[in-house]
Amino acid sequence: MNAPLMHIESSPSLPREADVVVIGGGVVGVFTSYYLARRGLKVALLEKGRVAAEQSSRNWGWCRQQNRDARELPIATKSLDLWERLAHETGEDTGFHRCGLLYLSNDDNELAGWAKWGDFARSVGVTTHMLNADQANERGMATGRKWKGGVFSPTDGTADPSKAVPVAARAIMAAGGTVHQNCAARGIELSAGRVDGVVTEAGTIRTKTAVIAGGAWASSFCNQYGIRFPQASVRQSILAVAPGAAGLPDALHTALVSLTRRGNGGYTLAISGRARVDPTPQQFRFGREFLPMFARRWRSLAPGAFEGLRHGHESLAKWALDQVTPMELNRTLNPRPDMGQIRLTHRRACELLPELRRVAISNVWAGYIDSTPDGVPAIGEVDAIPGFILAAGFSGHGFGIGPGAGHMIADIITARAPIVDPRPYRPERLKMGAWGKVAEF
């Protein structure tokens, strides 16, 4: 079983030239293309499989400011506004609504960390409410448990991963851009050291600007051109239950399990941070850079299997532009779920929220969450190749901040004042190491 996903039709033909070619039809690539098309640029979006078929439809659907790292908070705040605006601009429902996110805990250290973040958030104008025991128990009544405290962030919300990004992709075509599914980008062509075209399996598009928003595939793509982008992925397993459970919060996080109400009335269930590390050549290549991340999060990670090798997204191999590439051999990263984790997640969820015992599991799936060594995305032009813009390593946060990231990339390309300061995301920072810089949330 896979994560549910809306199907959209592709543009009828590949253009011979474009102002910008965006590689990768996930949330970041789609919103980058959307904002470029709305500004009148001729933009072509390339997706090797289906739009949003990888992590952009396999996530929780949270669009949050709460507990964001200070470097990501500005883009998270802007993204919430852009998510809200998208429905008005497109006339379509993305499932976005500011339902508020509820966090509950009985851990004093965890509550203290949330309170500290809340002090910071309020200093920059973000609304967040610490809950005392009475307030937490009232909001968490569906659990039937007593809580020491919690947090409620009323202006945060969720969107529907099964349709939000496809809706935005359709809007690209409505604005004059083109979207090409089942069309892998094999590489880029250079002239005098800068981008001059993008080679696809269906032909070459002449362009001076290419954006690589390839998610977990980005580092292996960059490696073709000697660009060292430290990126590693973990495999997280998630399940969904059918509609029918009543009286549950729209979005709840606890240390035991987290849940999100889906557009069909069912719920997505997951254990935050729990994942498998599947060994790959790329994992070993960048192992040293990721030691700070591992030191902070090792309790949530477990050794994986050979899923990463099977899929080939973290290969160090080189490929020729006139031959079939790994992206064509594996159109969609669809790793096997960790069924032990699925069973644990479901058991914890039913113990925490007895109402869930009334409904059946409807879907299970897994996805690869790609990360940078500091847990903050890499967004910006690559110094070595003018016209080549990297936008990857969103570290599990891409769905929520995708609109802001796409808007910022469009700002950079069109030389407009950026929606947020782009300096914290510059790829060059990753050359300096991540000790003391790993995002806490």
mmCIF file of N, CA and C in Angstrom, residues 21-132:
data_model
loop_
_atom_site.group_PDB
_atom_site.id
_atom_site.type_symbol
_atom_site.label_atom_id
_atom_site.label_comp_id
_atom_site.label_asym_id
_atom_site.label_seq_id
_atom_site.Cartn_x
_atom_site.Cartn_y
_atom_site.Cartn_z
ATOM 1 N N VAL A 21 14.471 25.896 -15.861
ATOM 2 C CA VAL A 21 14.062 24.499 -15.776
ATOM 3 C C VAL A 21 14.218 24.064 -14.327
ATOM 4 N N VAL A 22 13.149 23.533 -13.758
ATOM 5 C CA VAL A 22 13.160 23.061 -12.372
ATOM 6 C C VAL A 22 13.136 21.544 -12.391
ATOM 7 N N ILE A 23 14.102 20.950 -11.722
ATOM 8 C CA ILE A 23 14.256 19.492 -11.693
ATOM 9 C C ILE A 23 13.738 18.975 -10.361
ATOM 10 N N GLY A 24 12.633 18.230 -10.408
ATOM 11 C CA GLY A 24 12.049 17.670 -9.197
ATOM 12 C C GLY A 24 10.658 18.203 -8.936
ATOM 13 N N GLY A 25 9.660 17.303 -8.975
ATOM 14 C CA GLY A 25 8.263 17.702 -8.823
ATOM 15 C C GLY A 25 7.720 17.472 -7.430
ATOM 16 N N GLY A 26 8.548 17.691 -6.422
ATOM 17 C CA GLY A 26 8.057 17.700 -5.053
ATOM 18 C C GLY A 26 7.611 19.094 -4.660
ATOM 19 N N VAL A 27 7.340 19.288 -3.388
ATOM 20 C CA VAL A 27 6.753 20.548 -2.930
ATOM 21 C C VAL A 27 7.643 21.748 -3.256
ATOM 22 N N VAL A 28 8.956 21.619 -3.096
ATOM 23 C CA VAL A 28 9.847 22.763 -3.326
ATOM 24 C C VAL A 28 9.931 23.086 -4.816
ATOM 25 N N GLY A 29 10.123 22.055 -5.643
ATOM 26 C CA GLY A 29 10.186 22.301 -7.078
ATOM 27 C C GLY A 29 8.889 22.849 -7.633
ATOM 28 N N VAL A 30 7.772 22.344 -7.144
ATOM 29 C CA VAL A 30 6.473 22.800 -7.628
ATOM 30 C C VAL A 30 6.231 24.256 -7.255
ATOM 31 N N PHE A 31 6.487 24.614 -6.009
ATOM 32 C CA PHE A 31 6.234 26.002 -5.619
ATOM 33 C C PHE A 31 7.231 26.967 -6.249
ATOM 34 N N THR A 32 8.460 26.538 -6.477
ATOM 35 C CA THR A 32 9.403 27.370 -7.217
ATOM 36 C C THR A 32 8.850 27.653 -8.606
ATOM 37 N N SER A 33 8.396 26.621 -9.275
ATOM 38 C CA SER A 33 7.846 26.776 -10.629
ATOM 39 C C SER A 33 6.586 27.636 -10.620
ATOM 40 N N TYR A 34 5.763 27.443 -9.610
ATOM 41 C CA TYR A 34 4.507 28.185 -9.512
ATOM 42 C C TYR A 34 4.770 29.692 -9.421
ATOM 43 N N TYR A 35 5.678 30.083 -8.536
ATOM 44 C CA TYR A 35 5.920 31.518 -8.368
ATOM 45 C C TYR A 35 6.667 32.115 -9.556
ATOM 46 N N LEU A 36 7.512 31.333 -10.226
ATOM 47 C CA LEU A 36 8.152 31.827 -11.444
ATOM 48 C C LEU A 36 7.129 32.010 -12.559
ATOM 49 N N ALA A 37 6.233 31.044 -12.722
ATOM 50 C CA ALA A 37 5.220 31.152 -13.769
ATOM 51 C C ALA A 37 4.300 32.332 -13.532
ATOM 52 N N ARG A 38 3.944 32.593 -12.285
ATOM 53 C CA ARG A 38 3.075 33.730 -11.975
ATOM 54 C C ARG A 38 3.744 35.066 -12.279
ATOM 55 N N ARG A 39 5.065 35.062 -12.361
ATOM 56 C CA ARG A 39 5.784 36.291 -12.693
ATOM 57 C C ARG A 39 6.044 36.409 -14.189
ATOM 58 N N GLY A 40 5.492 35.499 -14.956
ATOM 59 C CA GLY A 40 5.580 35.589 -16.410
ATOM 60 C C GLY A 40 6.782 34.907 -17.017
ATOM 61 N N LEU A 41 7.568 34.169 -16.242
ATOM 62 C CA LEU A 41 8.705 33.462 -16.802
ATOM 63 C C LEU A 41 8.249 32.169 -17.461
ATOM 64 N N LYS A 42 8.965 31.781 -18.475
ATOM 65 C CA LYS A 42 8.708 30.504 -19.132
ATOM 66 C C LYS A 42 9.451 29.435 -18.338
ATOM 67 N N VAL A 43 8.712 28.645 -17.577
ATOM 68 C CA VAL A 43 9.313 27.665 -16.687
ATOM 69 C C VAL A 43 8.834 26.268 -17.056
ATOM 70 N N ALA A 44 9.767 25.312 -17.027
ATOM 71 C CA ALA A 44 9.448 23.909 -17.278
ATOM 72 C C ALA A 44 9.821 23.104 -16.042
ATOM 73 N N LEU A 45 8.861 22.368 -15.500
ATOM 74 C CA LEU A 45 9.080 21.520 -14.331
ATOM 75 C C LEU A 45 9.216 20.073 -14.779
ATOM 76 N N LEU A 46 10.312 19.416 -14.376
ATOM 77 C CA LEU A 46 10.573 18.028 -14.752
ATOM 78 C C LEU A 46 10.437 17.129 -13.538
ATOM 79 N N GLU A 47 9.705 16.040 -13.697
ATOM 80 C CA GLU A 47 9.556 15.041 -12.637
ATOM 81 C C GLU A 47 9.746 13.659 -13.250
ATOM 82 N N LYS A 48 10.683 12.882 -12.697
ATOM 83 C CA LYS A 48 10.999 11.569 -13.264
ATOM 84 C C LYS A 48 9.851 10.578 -13.124
ATOM 85 N N GLY A 49 8.977 10.794 -12.105
ATOM 86 C CA GLY A 49 7.816 9.935 -11.907
ATOM 87 C C GLY A 49 6.549 10.765 -11.915
ATOM 88 N N ARG A 50 5.808 10.715 -10.818
ATOM 89 C CA ARG A 50 4.601 11.535 -10.664
ATOM 90 C C ARG A 50 4.868 12.682 -9.711
ATOM 91 N N VAL A 51 4.234 13.804 -9.953
ATOM 92 C CA VAL A 51 4.341 14.959 -9.058
ATOM 93 C C VAL A 51 3.951 14.540 -7.634
ATOM 94 N N ALA A 52 4.829 14.839 -6.683
ATOM 95 C CA ALA A 52 4.608 14.631 -5.244
ATOM 96 C C ALA A 52 4.592 13.170 -4.821
ATOM 97 N N ALA A 53 5.053 12.256 -5.682
ATOM 98 C CA ALA A 53 4.928 10.840 -5.357
ATOM 99 C C ALA A 53 5.911 10.366 -4.294
ATOM 100 N N GLU A 54 6.951 11.158 -4.037
ATOM 101 C CA GLU A 54 7.895 10.750 -2.999
ATOM 102 C C GLU A 54 7.528 11.450 -1.689
ATOM 103 N N GLN A 55 8.454 12.130 -1.040
ATOM 104 C CA GLN A 55 8.193 12.571 0.327
ATOM 105 C C GLN A 55 7.095 13.632 0.431
ATOM 106 N N SER A 56 6.783 14.304 -0.656
ATOM 107 C CA SER A 56 5.773 15.360 -0.594
ATOM 108 C C SER A 56 4.357 14.836 -0.412
ATOM 109 N N SER A 57 4.151 13.515 -0.604
ATOM 110 C CA SER A 57 2.845 12.926 -0.275
ATOM 111 C C SER A 57 2.948 11.938 0.874
ATOM 112 N N ARG A 58 4.146 11.755 1.434
ATOM 113 C CA ARG A 58 4.375 10.729 2.451
ATOM 114 C C ARG A 58 4.623 11.322 3.836
ATOM 115 N N ASN A 59 4.406 12.599 3.998
ATOM 116 C CA ASN A 59 4.688 13.294 5.249
ATOM 117 C C ASN A 59 3.429 13.434 6.106
ATOM 118 N N TRP A 60 3.556 14.088 7.243
ATOM 119 C CA TRP A 60 2.418 14.269 8.152
ATOM 120 C C TRP A 60 1.418 15.304 7.652
ATOM 121 N N GLY A 61 1.886 16.266 6.865
ATOM 122 C CA GLY A 61 1.018 17.357 6.450
ATOM 123 C C GLY A 61 1.061 18.576 7.359
ATOM 124 N N TRP A 62 2.008 18.595 8.318
ATOM 125 C CA TRP A 62 2.060 19.727 9.249
ATOM 126 C C TRP A 62 2.695 20.946 8.603
ATOM 127 N N CYS A 63 2.107 22.106 8.855
ATOM 128 C CA CYS A 63 2.618 23.403 8.410
ATOM 129 C C CYS A 63 2.782 24.234 9.685
ATOM 130 N N ARG A 64 3.970 24.230 10.244
ATOM 131 C CA ARG A 64 4.117 24.732 11.606
ATOM 132 C C ARG A 64 5.221 25.774 11.749
ATOM 133 N N GLN A 65 4.993 26.652 12.725
ATOM 134 C CA GLN A 65 6.037 27.509 13.262
ATOM 135 C C GLN A 65 6.564 26.930 14.579
ATOM 136 N N GLN A 66 5.658 26.303 15.347
ATOM 137 C CA GLN A 66 5.996 25.789 16.670
ATOM 138 C C GLN A 66 7.265 24.940 16.645
ATOM 139 N N ASN A 67 8.194 25.267 17.532
ATOM 140 C CA ASN A 67 9.441 24.523 17.706
ATOM 141 C C ASN A 67 10.347 24.523 16.481
ATOM 142 N N ARG A 68 10.165 25.468 15.592
ATOM 143 C CA ARG A 68 11.086 25.605 14.476
ATOM 144 C C ARG A 68 12.423 26.148 14.977
ATOM 145 N N ASP A 69 13.502 25.679 14.346
ATOM 146 C CA ASP A 69 14.814 26.280 14.552
ATOM 147 C C ASP A 69 14.747 27.751 14.141
ATOM 148 N N ALA A 70 15.499 28.593 14.843
ATOM 149 C CA ALA A 70 15.450 30.034 14.581
ATOM 150 C C ALA A 70 15.773 30.361 13.133
ATOM 151 N N ARG A 71 16.608 29.541 12.492
ATOM 152 C CA ARG A 71 16.963 29.805 11.095
ATOM 153 C C ARG A 71 15.797 29.535 10.151
ATOM 154 N N GLU A 72 14.895 28.641 10.541
ATOM 155 C CA GLU A 72 13.767 28.289 9.682
ATOM 156 C C GLU A 72 12.480 29.024 10.038
ATOM 157 N N LEU A 73 12.425 29.621 11.204
ATOM 158 C CA LEU A 73 11.164 30.219 11.632
ATOM 159 C C LEU A 73 10.647 31.287 10.668
ATOM 160 N N PRO A 74 11.480 32.215 10.166
ATOM 161 C CA PRO A 74 10.935 33.223 9.249
ATOM 162 C C PRO A 74 10.290 32.618 8.004
ATOM 163 N N ILE A 75 10.918 31.594 7.426
ATOM 164 C CA ILE A 75 10.359 30.997 6.211
ATOM 165 C C ILE A 75 9.124 30.167 6.533
ATOM 166 N N ALA A 76 9.047 29.619 7.767
ATOM 167 C CA ALA A 76 7.844 28.896 8.178
ATOM 168 C C ALA A 76 6.661 29.842 8.328
ATOM 169 N N THR A 77 6.908 31.007 8.902
ATOM 170 C CA THR A 77 5.844 31.995 9.079
ATOM 171 C C THR A 77 5.316 32.469 7.726
ATOM 172 N N LYS A 78 6.219 32.795 6.818
ATOM 173 C CA LYS A 78 5.800 33.227 5.483
ATOM 174 C C LYS A 78 5.052 32.113 4.748
ATOM 175 N N SER A 79 5.502 30.873 4.950
ATOM 176 C CA SER A 79 4.874 29.755 4.247
ATOM 177 C C SER A 79 3.429 29.558 4.663
ATOM 178 N N LEU A 80 3.130 29.759 5.945
ATOM 179 C CA LEU A 80 1.747 29.639 6.392
ATOM 180 C C LEU A 80 0.847 30.613 5.644
ATOM 181 N N ASP A 81 1.313 31.843 5.478
ATOM 182 C CA ASP A 81 0.528 32.831 4.732
ATOM 183 C C ASP A 81 0.359 32.401 3.273
ATOM 184 N N LEU A 82 1.437 31.847 2.699
ATOM 185 C CA LEU A 82 1.366 31.433 1.302
ATOM 186 C C LEU A 82 0.465 30.219 1.120
ATOM 187 N N TRP A 83 0.497 29.279 2.059
ATOM 188 C CA TRP A 83 -0.442 28.150 2.007
ATOM 189 C C TRP A 83 -1.882 28.662 2.009
ATOM 190 N N GLU A 84 -2.139 29.620 2.875
ATOM 191 C CA GLU A 84 -3.494 30.165 2.983
ATOM 192 C C GLU A 84 -3.908 30.862 1.696
ATOM 193 N N ARG A 85 -2.957 31.573 1.094
ATOM 194 C CA ARG A 85 -3.243 32.347 -0.105
ATOM 195 C C ARG A 85 -3.458 31.461 -1.325
ATOM 196 N N LEU A 86 -2.822 30.277 -1.323
ATOM 197 C CA LEU A 86 -2.862 29.419 -2.509
ATOM 198 C C LEU A 86 -4.289 29.044 -2.902
ATOM 199 N N ALA A 87 -5.121 28.741 -1.928
ATOM 200 C CA ALA A 87 -6.506 28.371 -2.238
ATOM 201 C C ALA A 87 -7.236 29.512 -2.940
ATOM 202 N N HIS A 88 -6.967 30.749 -2.520
ATOM 203 C CA HIS A 88 -7.616 31.899 -3.155
ATOM 204 C C HIS A 88 -7.060 32.116 -4.561
ATOM 205 N N GLU A 89 -5.764 31.883 -4.746
ATOM 206 C CA GLU A 89 -5.146 32.104 -6.050
ATOM 207 C C GLU A 89 -5.553 31.047 -7.067
ATOM 208 N N THR A 90 -5.730 29.819 -6.621
ATOM 209 C CA THR A 90 -6.017 28.725 -7.547
ATOM 210 C C THR A 90 -7.494 28.378 -7.636
ATOM 211 N N GLY A 91 -8.260 28.743 -6.599
ATOM 212 C CA GLY A 91 -9.653 28.341 -6.544
ATOM 213 C C GLY A 91 -9.836 26.875 -6.220
ATOM 214 N N GLU A 92 -8.765 26.210 -5.782
ATOM 215 C CA GLU A 92 -8.827 24.796 -5.437
ATOM 216 C C GLU A 92 -8.498 24.591 -3.966
ATOM 217 N N ASP A 93 -8.984 23.486 -3.435
ATOM 218 C CA ASP A 93 -8.785 23.157 -2.027
ATOM 219 C C ASP A 93 -7.522 22.318 -1.865
ATOM 220 N N THR A 94 -6.585 22.809 -1.056
ATOM 221 C CA THR A 94 -5.366 22.058 -0.755
ATOM 222 C C THR A 94 -5.475 21.322 0.576
ATOM 223 N N GLY A 95 -6.617 21.477 1.247
ATOM 224 C CA GLY A 95 -6.766 20.884 2.570
ATOM 225 C C GLY A 95 -6.118 21.699 3.668
ATOM 226 N N PHE A 96 -5.574 22.885 3.332
ATOM 227 C CA PHE A 96 -4.901 23.676 4.360
ATOM 228 C C PHE A 96 -5.914 24.362 5.265
ATOM 229 N N HIS A 97 -5.702 24.255 6.546
ATOM 230 C CA HIS A 97 -6.445 25.063 7.505
ATOM 231 C C HIS A 97 -5.638 25.200 8.783
ATOM 232 N N ARG A 98 -5.799 26.348 9.415
ATOM 233 C CA ARG A 98 -5.065 26.643 10.650
ATOM 234 C C ARG A 98 -5.835 26.030 11.824
ATOM 235 N N CYS A 99 -5.689 24.730 11.944
ATOM 236 C CA CYS A 99 -6.410 24.006 12.989
ATOM 237 C C CYS A 99 -5.732 24.129 14.343
ATOM 238 N N GLY A 100 -4.485 24.594 14.351
ATOM 239 C CA GLY A 100 -3.697 24.611 15.585
ATOM 240 C C GLY A 100 -3.051 23.256 15.825
ATOM 241 N N LEU A 101 -1.860 23.263 16.385
ATOM 242 C CA LEU A 101 -1.128 22.036 16.697
ATOM 243 C C LEU A 101 -1.019 21.904 18.210
ATOM 244 N N LEU A 102 -1.307 20.709 18.706
ATOM 245 C CA LEU A 102 -1.330 20.447 20.145
ATOM 246 C C LEU A 102 -0.172 19.520 20.513
ATOM 247 N N TYR A 103 0.611 19.938 21.505
ATOM 248 C CA TYR A 103 1.716 19.141 22.039
ATOM 249 C C TYR A 103 1.424 18.853 23.507
ATOM 250 N N LEU A 104 1.554 17.601 23.918
ATOM 251 C CA LEU A 104 1.315 17.208 25.305
ATOM 252 C C LEU A 104 2.519 16.436 25.830
ATOM 253 N N SER A 105 2.825 16.622 27.129
ATOM 254 C CA SER A 105 3.995 15.947 27.683
ATOM 255 C C SER A 105 3.885 15.786 29.195
ATOM 256 N N ASN A 106 4.571 14.745 29.682
ATOM 257 C CA ASN A 106 4.777 14.568 31.127
ATOM 258 C C ASN A 106 6.258 14.636 31.487
ATOM 259 N N ASP A 107 7.070 15.128 30.554
ATOM 260 C CA ASP A 107 8.518 15.220 30.750
ATOM 261 C C ASP A 107 8.890 16.665 31.068
ATOM 262 N N ASP A 108 9.442 16.870 32.252
ATOM 263 C CA ASP A 108 9.767 18.236 32.690
ATOM 264 C C ASP A 108 10.790 18.897 31.775
ATOM 265 N N ASN A 109 11.776 18.143 31.318
ATOM 266 C CA ASN A 109 12.792 18.722 30.433
ATOM 267 C C ASN A 109 12.191 19.116 29.086
ATOM 268 N N GLU A 110 11.309 18.287 28.585
ATOM 269 C CA GLU A 110 10.660 18.612 27.317
ATOM 270 C C GLU A 110 9.804 19.871 27.459
ATOM 271 N N LEU A 111 9.052 19.946 28.534
ATOM 272 C CA LEU A 111 8.221 21.134 28.768
ATOM 273 C C LEU A 111 9.069 22.383 28.926
ATOM 274 N N ALA A 112 10.208 22.247 29.582
ATOM 275 C CA ALA A 112 11.101 23.394 29.755
ATOM 276 C C ALA A 112 11.650 23.861 28.410
ATOM 277 N N GLY A 113 11.976 22.899 27.535
ATOM 278 C CA GLY A 113 12.456 23.260 26.209
ATOM 279 C C GLY A 113 11.396 23.976 25.395
ATOM 280 N N TRP A 114 10.159 23.516 25.483
ATOM 281 C CA TRP A 114 9.070 24.187 24.771
ATOM 282 C C TRP A 114 8.845 25.593 25.319
ATOM 283 N N ALA A 115 8.940 25.735 26.620
ATOM 284 C CA ALA A 115 8.743 27.056 27.235
ATOM 285 C C ALA A 115 9.834 28.021 26.789
ATOM 286 N N LYS A 116 11.076 27.535 26.723
ATOM 287 C CA LYS A 116 12.180 28.378 26.266
ATOM 288 C C LYS A 116 11.962 28.807 24.827
ATOM 289 N N TRP A 117 11.532 27.862 23.987
ATOM 290 C CA TRP A 117 11.253 28.230 22.600
ATOM 291 C C TRP A 117 10.121 29.237 22.540
ATOM 292 N N GLY A 118 9.102 29.066 23.383
ATOM 293 C CA GLY A 118 7.975 29.992 23.389
ATOM 294 C C GLY A 118 8.387 31.410 23.727
ATOM 295 N N ASP A 119 9.329 31.572 24.655
ATOM 296 C CA ASP A 119 9.831 32.908 24.990
ATOM 297 C C ASP A 119 10.479 33.548 23.771
ATOM 298 N N PHE A 120 11.280 32.748 23.058
ATOM 299 C CA PHE A 120 11.907 33.254 21.836
ATOM 300 C C PHE A 120 10.852 33.590 20.788
ATOM 301 N N ALA A 121 9.885 32.695 20.584
ATOM 302 C CA ALA A 121 8.881 32.888 19.542
ATOM 303 C C ALA A 121 8.080 34.156 19.755
ATOM 304 N N ARG A 122 7.679 34.378 20.995
ATOM 305 C CA ARG A 122 6.894 35.588 21.275
ATOM 306 C C ARG A 122 7.711 36.855 21.018
ATOM 307 N N SER A 123 9.032 36.763 21.159
ATOM 308 C CA SER A 123 9.881 37.934 20.909
ATOM 309 C C SER A 123 9.940 38.299 19.433
ATOM 310 N N VAL A 124 9.573 37.357 18.565
ATOM 311 C CA VAL A 124 9.555 37.634 17.123
ATOM 312 C C VAL A 124 8.135 37.599 16.569
ATOM 313 N N GLY A 125 7.147 37.699 17.450
ATOM 314 C CA GLY A 125 5.771 37.879 17.025
ATOM 315 C C GLY A 125 5.005 36.620 16.696
ATOM 316 N N VAL A 126 5.476 35.456 17.127
ATOM 317 C CA VAL A 126 4.779 34.196 16.870
ATOM 318 C C VAL A 126 3.877 33.860 18.051
ATOM 319 N N THR A 127 2.651 33.476 17.758
ATOM 320 C CA THR A 127 1.693 33.147 18.815
ATOM 321 C C THR A 127 1.831 31.682 19.215
ATOM 322 N N THR A 128 2.101 31.445 20.493
ATOM 323 C CA THR A 128 2.173 30.089 21.026
ATOM 324 C C THR A 128 1.761 30.141 22.490
ATOM 325 N N HIS A 129 1.055 29.139 22.955
ATOM 326 C CA HIS A 129 0.524 29.141 24.312
ATOM 327 C C HIS A 129 1.032 27.927 25.077
ATOM 328 N N MET A 130 1.764 28.159 26.155
ATOM 329 C CA MET A 130 2.102 27.070 27.065
ATOM 330 C C MET A 130 0.849 26.687 27.843
ATOM 331 N N LEU A 131 0.651 25.404 28.018
ATOM 332 C CA LEU A 131 -0.522 24.894 28.732
ATOM 333 C C LEU A 131 -0.103 24.340 30.085
ATOM 334 N N ASN A 132 -0.831 24.735 31.124
ATOM 335 C CA ASN A 132 -0.597 24.108 32.425
ATOM 336 C C ASN A 132 -1.313 22.744 32.446
#
